Short mmCIF file of C-alpha atoms in Angstrom, two decimals:
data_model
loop_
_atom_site.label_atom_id
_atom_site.label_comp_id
_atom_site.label_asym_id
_atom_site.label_seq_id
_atom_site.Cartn_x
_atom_site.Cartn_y
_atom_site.Cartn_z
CA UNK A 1 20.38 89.78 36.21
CA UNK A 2 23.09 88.79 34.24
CA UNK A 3 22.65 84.98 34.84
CA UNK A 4 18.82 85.62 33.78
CA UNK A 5 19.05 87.31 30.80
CA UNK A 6 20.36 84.15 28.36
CA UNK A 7 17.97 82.31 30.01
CA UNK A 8 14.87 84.76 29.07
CA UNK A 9 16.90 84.81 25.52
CA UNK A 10 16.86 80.85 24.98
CA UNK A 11 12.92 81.15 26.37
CA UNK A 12 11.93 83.89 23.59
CA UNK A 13 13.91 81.60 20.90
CA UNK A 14 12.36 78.64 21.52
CA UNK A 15 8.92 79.89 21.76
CA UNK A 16 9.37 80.93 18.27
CA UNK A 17 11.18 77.85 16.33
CA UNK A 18 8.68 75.70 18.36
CA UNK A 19 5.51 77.91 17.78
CA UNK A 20 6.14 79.43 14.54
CA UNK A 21 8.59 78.28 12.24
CA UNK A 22 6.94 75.04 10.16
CA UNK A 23 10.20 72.88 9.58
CA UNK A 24 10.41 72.49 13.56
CA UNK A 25 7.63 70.64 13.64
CA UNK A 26 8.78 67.11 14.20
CA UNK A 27 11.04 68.42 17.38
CA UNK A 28 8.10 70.13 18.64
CA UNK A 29 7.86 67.83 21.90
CA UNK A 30 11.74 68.58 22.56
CA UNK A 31 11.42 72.72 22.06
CA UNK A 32 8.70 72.48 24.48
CA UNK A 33 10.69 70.56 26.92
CA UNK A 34 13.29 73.23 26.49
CA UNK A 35 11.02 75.88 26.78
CA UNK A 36 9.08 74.38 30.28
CA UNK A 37 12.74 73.89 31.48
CA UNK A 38 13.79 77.57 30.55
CA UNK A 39 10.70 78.76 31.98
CA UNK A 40 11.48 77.08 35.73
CA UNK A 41 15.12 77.99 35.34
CA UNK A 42 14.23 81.82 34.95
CA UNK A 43 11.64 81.52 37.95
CA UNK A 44 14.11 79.40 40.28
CA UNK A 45 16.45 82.40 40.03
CA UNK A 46 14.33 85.12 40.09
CA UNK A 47 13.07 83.42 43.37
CA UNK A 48 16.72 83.02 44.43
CA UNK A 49 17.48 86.78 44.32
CA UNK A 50 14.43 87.73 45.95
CA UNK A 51 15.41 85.46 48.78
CA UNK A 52 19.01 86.60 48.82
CA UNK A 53 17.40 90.51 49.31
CA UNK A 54 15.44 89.57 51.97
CA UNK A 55 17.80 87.73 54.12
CA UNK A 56 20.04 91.14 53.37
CA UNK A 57 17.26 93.06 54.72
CA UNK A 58 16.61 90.72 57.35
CA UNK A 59 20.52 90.84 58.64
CA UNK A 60 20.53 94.05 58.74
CA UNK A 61 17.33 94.21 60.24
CA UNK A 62 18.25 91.22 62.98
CA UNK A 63 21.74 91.49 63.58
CA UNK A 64 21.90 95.24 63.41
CA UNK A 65 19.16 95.98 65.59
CA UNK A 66 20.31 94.40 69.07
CA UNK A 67 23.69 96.61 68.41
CA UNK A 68 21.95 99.85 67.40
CA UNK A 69 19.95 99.63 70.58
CA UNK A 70 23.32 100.16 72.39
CA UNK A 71 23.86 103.59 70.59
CA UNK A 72 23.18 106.71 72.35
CA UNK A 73 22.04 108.26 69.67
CA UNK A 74 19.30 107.38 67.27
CA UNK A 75 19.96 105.33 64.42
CA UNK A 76 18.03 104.80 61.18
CA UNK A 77 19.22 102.08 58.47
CA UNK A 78 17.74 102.37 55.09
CA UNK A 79 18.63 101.27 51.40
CA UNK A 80 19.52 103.46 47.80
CA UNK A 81 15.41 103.75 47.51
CA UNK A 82 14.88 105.33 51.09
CA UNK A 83 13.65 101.99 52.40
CA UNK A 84 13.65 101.60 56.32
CA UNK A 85 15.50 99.12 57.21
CA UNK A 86 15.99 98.95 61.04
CA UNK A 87 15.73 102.06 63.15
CA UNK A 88 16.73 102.32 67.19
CA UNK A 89 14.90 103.03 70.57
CA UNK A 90 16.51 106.30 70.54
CA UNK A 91 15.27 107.17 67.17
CA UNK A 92 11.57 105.73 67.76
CA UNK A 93 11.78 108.15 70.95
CA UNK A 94 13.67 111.35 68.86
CA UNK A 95 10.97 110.79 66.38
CA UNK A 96 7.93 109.82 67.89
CA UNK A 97 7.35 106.69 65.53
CA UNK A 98 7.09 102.86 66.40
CA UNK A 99 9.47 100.68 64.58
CA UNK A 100 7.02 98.23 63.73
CA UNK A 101 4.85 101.31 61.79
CA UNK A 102 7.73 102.61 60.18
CA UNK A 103 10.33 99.13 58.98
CA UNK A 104 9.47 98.98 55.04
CA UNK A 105 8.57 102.51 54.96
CA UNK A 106 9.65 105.58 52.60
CA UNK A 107 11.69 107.92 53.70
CA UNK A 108 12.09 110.27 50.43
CA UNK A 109 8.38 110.37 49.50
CA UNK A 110 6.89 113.71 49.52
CA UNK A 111 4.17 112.89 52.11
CA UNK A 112 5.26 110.03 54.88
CA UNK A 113 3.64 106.76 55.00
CA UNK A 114 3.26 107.54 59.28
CA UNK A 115 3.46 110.34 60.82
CA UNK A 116 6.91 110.99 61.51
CA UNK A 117 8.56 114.09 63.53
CA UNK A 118 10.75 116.09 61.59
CA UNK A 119 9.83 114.46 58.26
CA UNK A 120 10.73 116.98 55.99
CA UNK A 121 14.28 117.40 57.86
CA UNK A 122 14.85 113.42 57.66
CA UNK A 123 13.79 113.14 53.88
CA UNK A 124 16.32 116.11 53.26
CA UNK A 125 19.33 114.47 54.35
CA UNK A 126 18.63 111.06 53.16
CA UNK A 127 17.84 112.08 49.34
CA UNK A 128 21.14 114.01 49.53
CA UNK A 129 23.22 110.93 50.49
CA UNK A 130 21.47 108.24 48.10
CA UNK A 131 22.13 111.23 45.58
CA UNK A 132 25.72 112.32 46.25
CA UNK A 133 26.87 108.67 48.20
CA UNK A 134 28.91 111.04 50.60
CA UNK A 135 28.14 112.25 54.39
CA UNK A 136 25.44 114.84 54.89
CA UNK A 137 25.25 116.60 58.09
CA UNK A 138 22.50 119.19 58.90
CA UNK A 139 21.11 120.71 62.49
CA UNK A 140 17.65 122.13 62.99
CA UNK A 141 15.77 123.62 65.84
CA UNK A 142 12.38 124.43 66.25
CA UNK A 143 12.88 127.75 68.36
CA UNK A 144 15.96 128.14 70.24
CA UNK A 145 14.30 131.06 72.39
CA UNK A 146 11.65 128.59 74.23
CA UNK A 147 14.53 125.99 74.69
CA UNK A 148 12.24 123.97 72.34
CA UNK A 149 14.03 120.75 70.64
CA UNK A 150 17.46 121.21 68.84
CA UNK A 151 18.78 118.00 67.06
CA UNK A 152 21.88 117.27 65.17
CA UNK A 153 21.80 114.37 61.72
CA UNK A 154 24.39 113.28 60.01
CA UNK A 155 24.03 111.00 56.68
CA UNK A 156 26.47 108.22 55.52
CA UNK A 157 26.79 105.58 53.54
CA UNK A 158 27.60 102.24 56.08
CA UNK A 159 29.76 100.44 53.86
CA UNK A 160 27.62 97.86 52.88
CA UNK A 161 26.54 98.29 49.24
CA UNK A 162 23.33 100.01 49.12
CA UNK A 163 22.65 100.57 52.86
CA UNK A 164 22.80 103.81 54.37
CA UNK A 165 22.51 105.09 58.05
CA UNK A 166 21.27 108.82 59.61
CA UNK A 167 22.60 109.32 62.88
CA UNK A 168 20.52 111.69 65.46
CA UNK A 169 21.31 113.50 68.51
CA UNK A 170 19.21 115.33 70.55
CA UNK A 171 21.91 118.99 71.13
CA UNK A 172 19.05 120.55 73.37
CA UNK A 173 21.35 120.12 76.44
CA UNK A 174 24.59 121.24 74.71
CA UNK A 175 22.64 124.00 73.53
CA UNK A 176 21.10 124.83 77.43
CA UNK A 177 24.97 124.38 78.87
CA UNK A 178 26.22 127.28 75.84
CA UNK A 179 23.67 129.47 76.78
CA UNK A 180 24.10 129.33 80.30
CA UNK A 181 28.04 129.57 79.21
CA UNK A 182 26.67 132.78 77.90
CA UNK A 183 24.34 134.24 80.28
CA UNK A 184 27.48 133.49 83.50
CA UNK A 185 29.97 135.66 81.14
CA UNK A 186 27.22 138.65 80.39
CA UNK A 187 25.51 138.82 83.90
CA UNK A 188 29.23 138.49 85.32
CA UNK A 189 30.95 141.08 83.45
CA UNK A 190 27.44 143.64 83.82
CA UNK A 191 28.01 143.37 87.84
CA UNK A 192 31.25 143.88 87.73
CA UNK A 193 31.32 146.95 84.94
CA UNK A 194 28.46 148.86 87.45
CA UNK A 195 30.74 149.25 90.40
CA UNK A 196 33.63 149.94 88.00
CA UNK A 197 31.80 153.02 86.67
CA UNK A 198 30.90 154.39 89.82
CA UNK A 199 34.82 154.26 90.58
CA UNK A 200 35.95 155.89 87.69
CA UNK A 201 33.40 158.37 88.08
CA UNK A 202 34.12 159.22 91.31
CA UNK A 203 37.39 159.21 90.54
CA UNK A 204 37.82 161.62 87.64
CA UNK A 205 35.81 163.79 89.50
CA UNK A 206 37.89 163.81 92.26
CA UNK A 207 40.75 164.05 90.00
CA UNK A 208 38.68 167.48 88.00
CA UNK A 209 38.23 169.16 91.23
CA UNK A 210 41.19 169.85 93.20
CA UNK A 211 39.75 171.88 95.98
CA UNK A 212 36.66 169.84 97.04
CA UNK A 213 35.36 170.20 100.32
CA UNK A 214 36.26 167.71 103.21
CA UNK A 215 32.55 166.24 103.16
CA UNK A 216 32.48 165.57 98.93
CA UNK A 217 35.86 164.17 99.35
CA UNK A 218 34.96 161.88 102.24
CA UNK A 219 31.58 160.86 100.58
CA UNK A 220 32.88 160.08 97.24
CA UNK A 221 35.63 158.07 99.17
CA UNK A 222 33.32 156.08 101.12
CA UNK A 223 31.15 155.14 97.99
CA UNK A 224 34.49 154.10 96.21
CA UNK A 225 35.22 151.86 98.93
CA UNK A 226 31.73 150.77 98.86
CA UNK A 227 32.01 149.34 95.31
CA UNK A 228 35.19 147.91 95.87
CA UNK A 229 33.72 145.75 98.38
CA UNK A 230 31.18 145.18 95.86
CA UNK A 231 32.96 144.00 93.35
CA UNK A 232 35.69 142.37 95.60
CA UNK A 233 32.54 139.92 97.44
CA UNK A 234 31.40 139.27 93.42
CA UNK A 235 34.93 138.21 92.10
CA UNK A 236 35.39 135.94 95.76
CA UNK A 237 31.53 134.36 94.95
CA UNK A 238 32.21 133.52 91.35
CA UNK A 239 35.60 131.44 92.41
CA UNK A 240 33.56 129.75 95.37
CA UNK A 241 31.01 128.56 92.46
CA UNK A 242 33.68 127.60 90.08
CA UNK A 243 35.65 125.59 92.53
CA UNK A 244 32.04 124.20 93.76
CA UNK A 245 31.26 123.00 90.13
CA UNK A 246 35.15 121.19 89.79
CA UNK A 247 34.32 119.90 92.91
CA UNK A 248 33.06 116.42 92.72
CA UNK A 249 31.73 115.55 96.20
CA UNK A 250 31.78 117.24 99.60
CA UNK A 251 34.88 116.38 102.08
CA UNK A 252 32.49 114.27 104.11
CA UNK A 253 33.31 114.46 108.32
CA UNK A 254 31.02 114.03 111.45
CA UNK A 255 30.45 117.50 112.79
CA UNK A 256 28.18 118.81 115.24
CA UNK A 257 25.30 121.39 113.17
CA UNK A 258 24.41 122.90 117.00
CA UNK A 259 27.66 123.60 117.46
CA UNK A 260 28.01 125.02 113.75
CA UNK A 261 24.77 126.80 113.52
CA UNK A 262 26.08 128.25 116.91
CA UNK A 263 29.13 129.70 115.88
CA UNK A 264 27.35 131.44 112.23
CA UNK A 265 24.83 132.92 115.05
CA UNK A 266 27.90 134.23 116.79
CA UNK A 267 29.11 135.84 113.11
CA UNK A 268 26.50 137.18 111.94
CA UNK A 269 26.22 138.95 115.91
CA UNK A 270 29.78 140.67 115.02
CA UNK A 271 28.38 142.50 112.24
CA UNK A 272 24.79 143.24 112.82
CA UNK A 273 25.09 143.11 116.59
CA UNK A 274 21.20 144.75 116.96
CA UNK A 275 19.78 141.52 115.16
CA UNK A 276 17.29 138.84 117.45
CA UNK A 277 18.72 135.08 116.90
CA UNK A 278 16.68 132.26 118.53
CA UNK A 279 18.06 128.80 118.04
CA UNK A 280 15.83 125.68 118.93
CA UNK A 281 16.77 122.28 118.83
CA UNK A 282 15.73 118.85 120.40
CA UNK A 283 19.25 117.66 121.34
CA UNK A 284 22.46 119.37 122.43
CA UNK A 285 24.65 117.35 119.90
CA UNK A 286 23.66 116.32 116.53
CA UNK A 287 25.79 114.74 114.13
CA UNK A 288 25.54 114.52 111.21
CA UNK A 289 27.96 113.73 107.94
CA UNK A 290 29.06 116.93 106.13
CA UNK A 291 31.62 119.00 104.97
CA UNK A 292 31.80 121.65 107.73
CA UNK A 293 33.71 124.58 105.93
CA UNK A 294 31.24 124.26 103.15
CA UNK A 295 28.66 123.91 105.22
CA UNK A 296 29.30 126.87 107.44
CA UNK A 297 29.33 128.98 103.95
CA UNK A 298 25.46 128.09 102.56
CA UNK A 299 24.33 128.96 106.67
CA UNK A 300 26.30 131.96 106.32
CA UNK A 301 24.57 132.99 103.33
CA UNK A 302 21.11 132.10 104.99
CA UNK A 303 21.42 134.19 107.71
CA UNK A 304 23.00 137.24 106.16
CA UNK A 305 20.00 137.11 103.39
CA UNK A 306 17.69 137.00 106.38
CA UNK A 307 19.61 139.75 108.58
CA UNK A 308 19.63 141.78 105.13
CA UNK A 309 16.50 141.48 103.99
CA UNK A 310 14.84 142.17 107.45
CA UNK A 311 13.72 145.78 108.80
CA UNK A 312 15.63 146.52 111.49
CA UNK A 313 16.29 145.25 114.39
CA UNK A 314 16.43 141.75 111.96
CA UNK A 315 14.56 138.85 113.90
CA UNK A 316 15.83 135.35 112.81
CA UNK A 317 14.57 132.03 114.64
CA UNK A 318 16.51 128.58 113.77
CA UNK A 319 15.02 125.16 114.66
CA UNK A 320 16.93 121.96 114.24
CA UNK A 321 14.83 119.07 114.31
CA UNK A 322 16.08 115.13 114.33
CA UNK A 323 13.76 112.66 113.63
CA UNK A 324 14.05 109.36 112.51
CA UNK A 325 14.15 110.28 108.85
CA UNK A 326 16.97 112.77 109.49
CA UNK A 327 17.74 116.36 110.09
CA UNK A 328 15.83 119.37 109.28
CA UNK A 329 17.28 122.96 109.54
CA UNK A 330 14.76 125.39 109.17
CA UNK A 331 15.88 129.10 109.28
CA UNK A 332 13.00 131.92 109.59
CA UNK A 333 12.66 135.52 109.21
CA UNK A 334 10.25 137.75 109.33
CA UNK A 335 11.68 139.99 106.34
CA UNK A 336 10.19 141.66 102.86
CA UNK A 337 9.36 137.77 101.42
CA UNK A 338 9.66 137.04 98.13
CA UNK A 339 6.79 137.15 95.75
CA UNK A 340 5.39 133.76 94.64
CA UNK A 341 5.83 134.03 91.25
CA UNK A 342 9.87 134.20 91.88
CA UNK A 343 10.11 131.52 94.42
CA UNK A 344 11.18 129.19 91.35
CA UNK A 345 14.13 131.50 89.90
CA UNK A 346 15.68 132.28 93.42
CA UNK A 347 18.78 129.16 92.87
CA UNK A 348 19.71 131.09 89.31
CA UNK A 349 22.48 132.22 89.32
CA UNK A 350 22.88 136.41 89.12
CA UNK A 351 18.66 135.91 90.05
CA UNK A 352 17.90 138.56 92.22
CA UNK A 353 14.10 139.75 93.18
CA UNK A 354 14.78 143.82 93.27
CA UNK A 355 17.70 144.51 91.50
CA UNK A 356 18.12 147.62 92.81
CA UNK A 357 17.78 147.03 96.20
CA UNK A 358 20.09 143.71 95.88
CA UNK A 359 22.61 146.22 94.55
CA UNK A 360 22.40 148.39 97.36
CA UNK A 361 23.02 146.06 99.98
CA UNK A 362 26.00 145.11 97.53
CA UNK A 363 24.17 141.49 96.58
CA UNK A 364 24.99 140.04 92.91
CA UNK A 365 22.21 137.14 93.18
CA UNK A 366 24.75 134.49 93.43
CA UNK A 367 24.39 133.55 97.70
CA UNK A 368 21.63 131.39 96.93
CA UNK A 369 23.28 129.46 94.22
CA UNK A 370 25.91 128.53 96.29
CA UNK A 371 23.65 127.53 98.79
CA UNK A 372 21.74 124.93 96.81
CA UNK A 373 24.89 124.37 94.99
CA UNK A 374 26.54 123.32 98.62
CA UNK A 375 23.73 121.88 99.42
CA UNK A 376 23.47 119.20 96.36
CA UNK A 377 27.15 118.06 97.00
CA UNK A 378 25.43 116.72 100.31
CA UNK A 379 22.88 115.02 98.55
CA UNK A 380 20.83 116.46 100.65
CA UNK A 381 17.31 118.96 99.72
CA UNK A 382 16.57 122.39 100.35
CA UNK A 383 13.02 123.89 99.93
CA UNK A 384 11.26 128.01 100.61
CA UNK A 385 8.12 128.88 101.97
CA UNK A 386 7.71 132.82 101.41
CA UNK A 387 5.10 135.57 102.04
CA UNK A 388 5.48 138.85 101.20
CA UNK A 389 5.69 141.52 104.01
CA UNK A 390 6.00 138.25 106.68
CA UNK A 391 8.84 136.47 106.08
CA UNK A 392 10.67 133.89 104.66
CA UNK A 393 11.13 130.42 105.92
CA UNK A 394 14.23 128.21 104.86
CA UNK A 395 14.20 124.37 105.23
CA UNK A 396 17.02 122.02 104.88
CA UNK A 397 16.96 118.24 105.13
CA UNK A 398 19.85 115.63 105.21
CA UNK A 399 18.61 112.13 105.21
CA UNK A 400 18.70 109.60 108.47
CA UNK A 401 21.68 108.03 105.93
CA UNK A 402 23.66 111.07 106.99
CA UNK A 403 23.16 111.65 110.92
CA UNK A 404 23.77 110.10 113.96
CA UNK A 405 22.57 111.91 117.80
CA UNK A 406 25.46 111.66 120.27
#
């Protein structure tokens, strides 16, 4: 602008000596020489600078954009008049616009040129940082109790005069990882504060009444021992899960599951000796590629569900099944089954269908978890079939990748 303006100065004053004033007649044909030659002048640079602003734009637009594709987070570039200039993959999918629909676009007007998502939000932030030329940051969630989208912006100015940049992040999965943060640390500490009550109460009252009779005194016992247990099989789960999540992958070994699924028959026969265990399988030695100690835990936890959840005397039948495409385990009782509408929620941890009667048989909804917690470090799949008042039916499936037949 500043090489323009003598130039539109010298135009204006020769228009008028050549024009108006009557002694500058004779020179006329040399004012209007000047005048033509002013005139291209001014439009050769006026054309100049609008050239020079595009090729900025386009720069930023071309050489930006193959970088800002790289980004994990979503990226918009726009100028001191809210101006799109380039905007990301991440952003078009964060925002639910195309980058051809939206490059040239406003992003401070008070109604968007396209439809945008999160509009308002966007046009927030970027008026504040043409405005106040610092960083702007700003979160927003739609509804943080239906796990429904939770994003994170920040503002800035890039550097290059005039050009400014939003960065996006979707925070929905921080935000899912917190609250299940939160859920572990208030479902843990409400199973363990349950049996810890029935303790102390017990306790003081044993404490109160010196001379209780021989059967109080034994049944109060008993029930504090009960809870102990409790709370001591709740502590020993929630270290098995936390050293299963540090875990990175299972201490792979050939082992034979007959053999294995033998001896957690034999186990669970020590403690519920009553209980009916049929084992099928189609070979006496199948190998497969596992982790046998952690293995041996998630049948454990099978079997005892099924034992526990079974009217008495419990009646469990086990098939394992190799095929070409692998190994199938399928474990089957003929128990309370689980209602349909829980069959998704049974993994969760601290999930448990009947609370009260998980409680009773001294169950904190956390033997499942570790089963398809186990399971997963084995890369392997584990699926339910259930029918209340007939059973439940357990399958699980290593791939052929995993198993050899001896």
């Amino acid at each position: 602008m500043k090489k323009i303006f003598p130039l539109i100065l010298l135009f204006i004053t020769t228009s008028l000596l050549c024009f108006y004033h009557p002694r500058m007649t004779f020179y006329s044909d040399w004012m209007l020489f000047v005048l033509l030659f002013t005139c291209t002048c001014v439009l050769v640079l006026f054309q100049k600078q609008r050239r020079e602003r595009k090729k900025g734009k386009g720069d930023i637009q071309g050489n930006a954009f193959p970088y800002l594709n790289l980004m994990s987070e979503g990226i918009i570039l726009f100028d001191h008049a809210g101006i799109v200039l380039a905007i990301n993959a991440q952003a078009e999918k964060l925002f639910k616009v195309k980058r051809s629909a939206v490059i040239g676009t406003s992003l401070i007007s008070t109604q968007p040129e396209v439809f945008w998502h999160y509009f308002s939000q966007i046009s927030k932030i970027a008026n504040r940082v043409i405005t106040q030329d610092s960083t702007q940051v700003a979160s927003f969630c739609l509804d943080h109790a239906q796990m429904q989208d939770s994003v994170d912006l920040v503002a800035k100015p890039t550097g290059e005069r005039g050009v400014f940049a939003i960065v996006a992040k979707d925070s929905l999965q921080n935000y899912k990882l917190q609250k299940v943060g939160r859920d572990f640390i208030a479902n843990a500490s409400h199973e363990l504060r349950t049996p810890i009550t029935i303790i102390k109460g017990f306790a003081e009252t044993i404490q109160d009444l010196p001379e209780i009779s021989d059967g109080m005194l034994e049944d109060f016992v008993e029930k504090i021992v009960r809870n102990c247990h409790r709370m001591d099989n709740l502590v020993k789960n929630l270290l098995i899960l936390t050293d299963l999540d540090a875990l990175p992958k299972a201490q792979m070994q050939n082992c034979d599951i007959v053999c294995l699924m033998d001896n957690c028959a034999h186990t669970l026969l020590s403690v519920r000796p009553d209980a009916d265990i049929e084992i099928l399988h189609n070979h006496d030695t199948i190998m497969i590629s596992a982790d046998p100690d952690l293995l041996e835990l998630a049948l454990m936890n099978l079997l005892e569900n099924a034992a526990k959840y079974s009217r008495r005397p419990a009646k469990i039948s086990i098939t394992i099944d190799k095929s070409d495409a692998g190994v199938d385990i399928v474990i089957r009782d003929e128990g309370k089954g689980i209602p349909k509408e829980d069959l998704d929620s049974i993994f969760e941890r601290f999930y448990t269908v009947n609370k009260a009667h998980s409680r009773k048989l001294g169950g904190a909804g956390l033997g499942l978890s570790i089963v398809k917690t186990i399971i997963n470090k084995h890369d392997a799949q584990i699926s339910v079939y259930s029918q209340v008042d007939k059973g439940t039916t357990f399958t699980l499936s290593f791939n052929e990748a995993h198993c050899t037949v001896a």
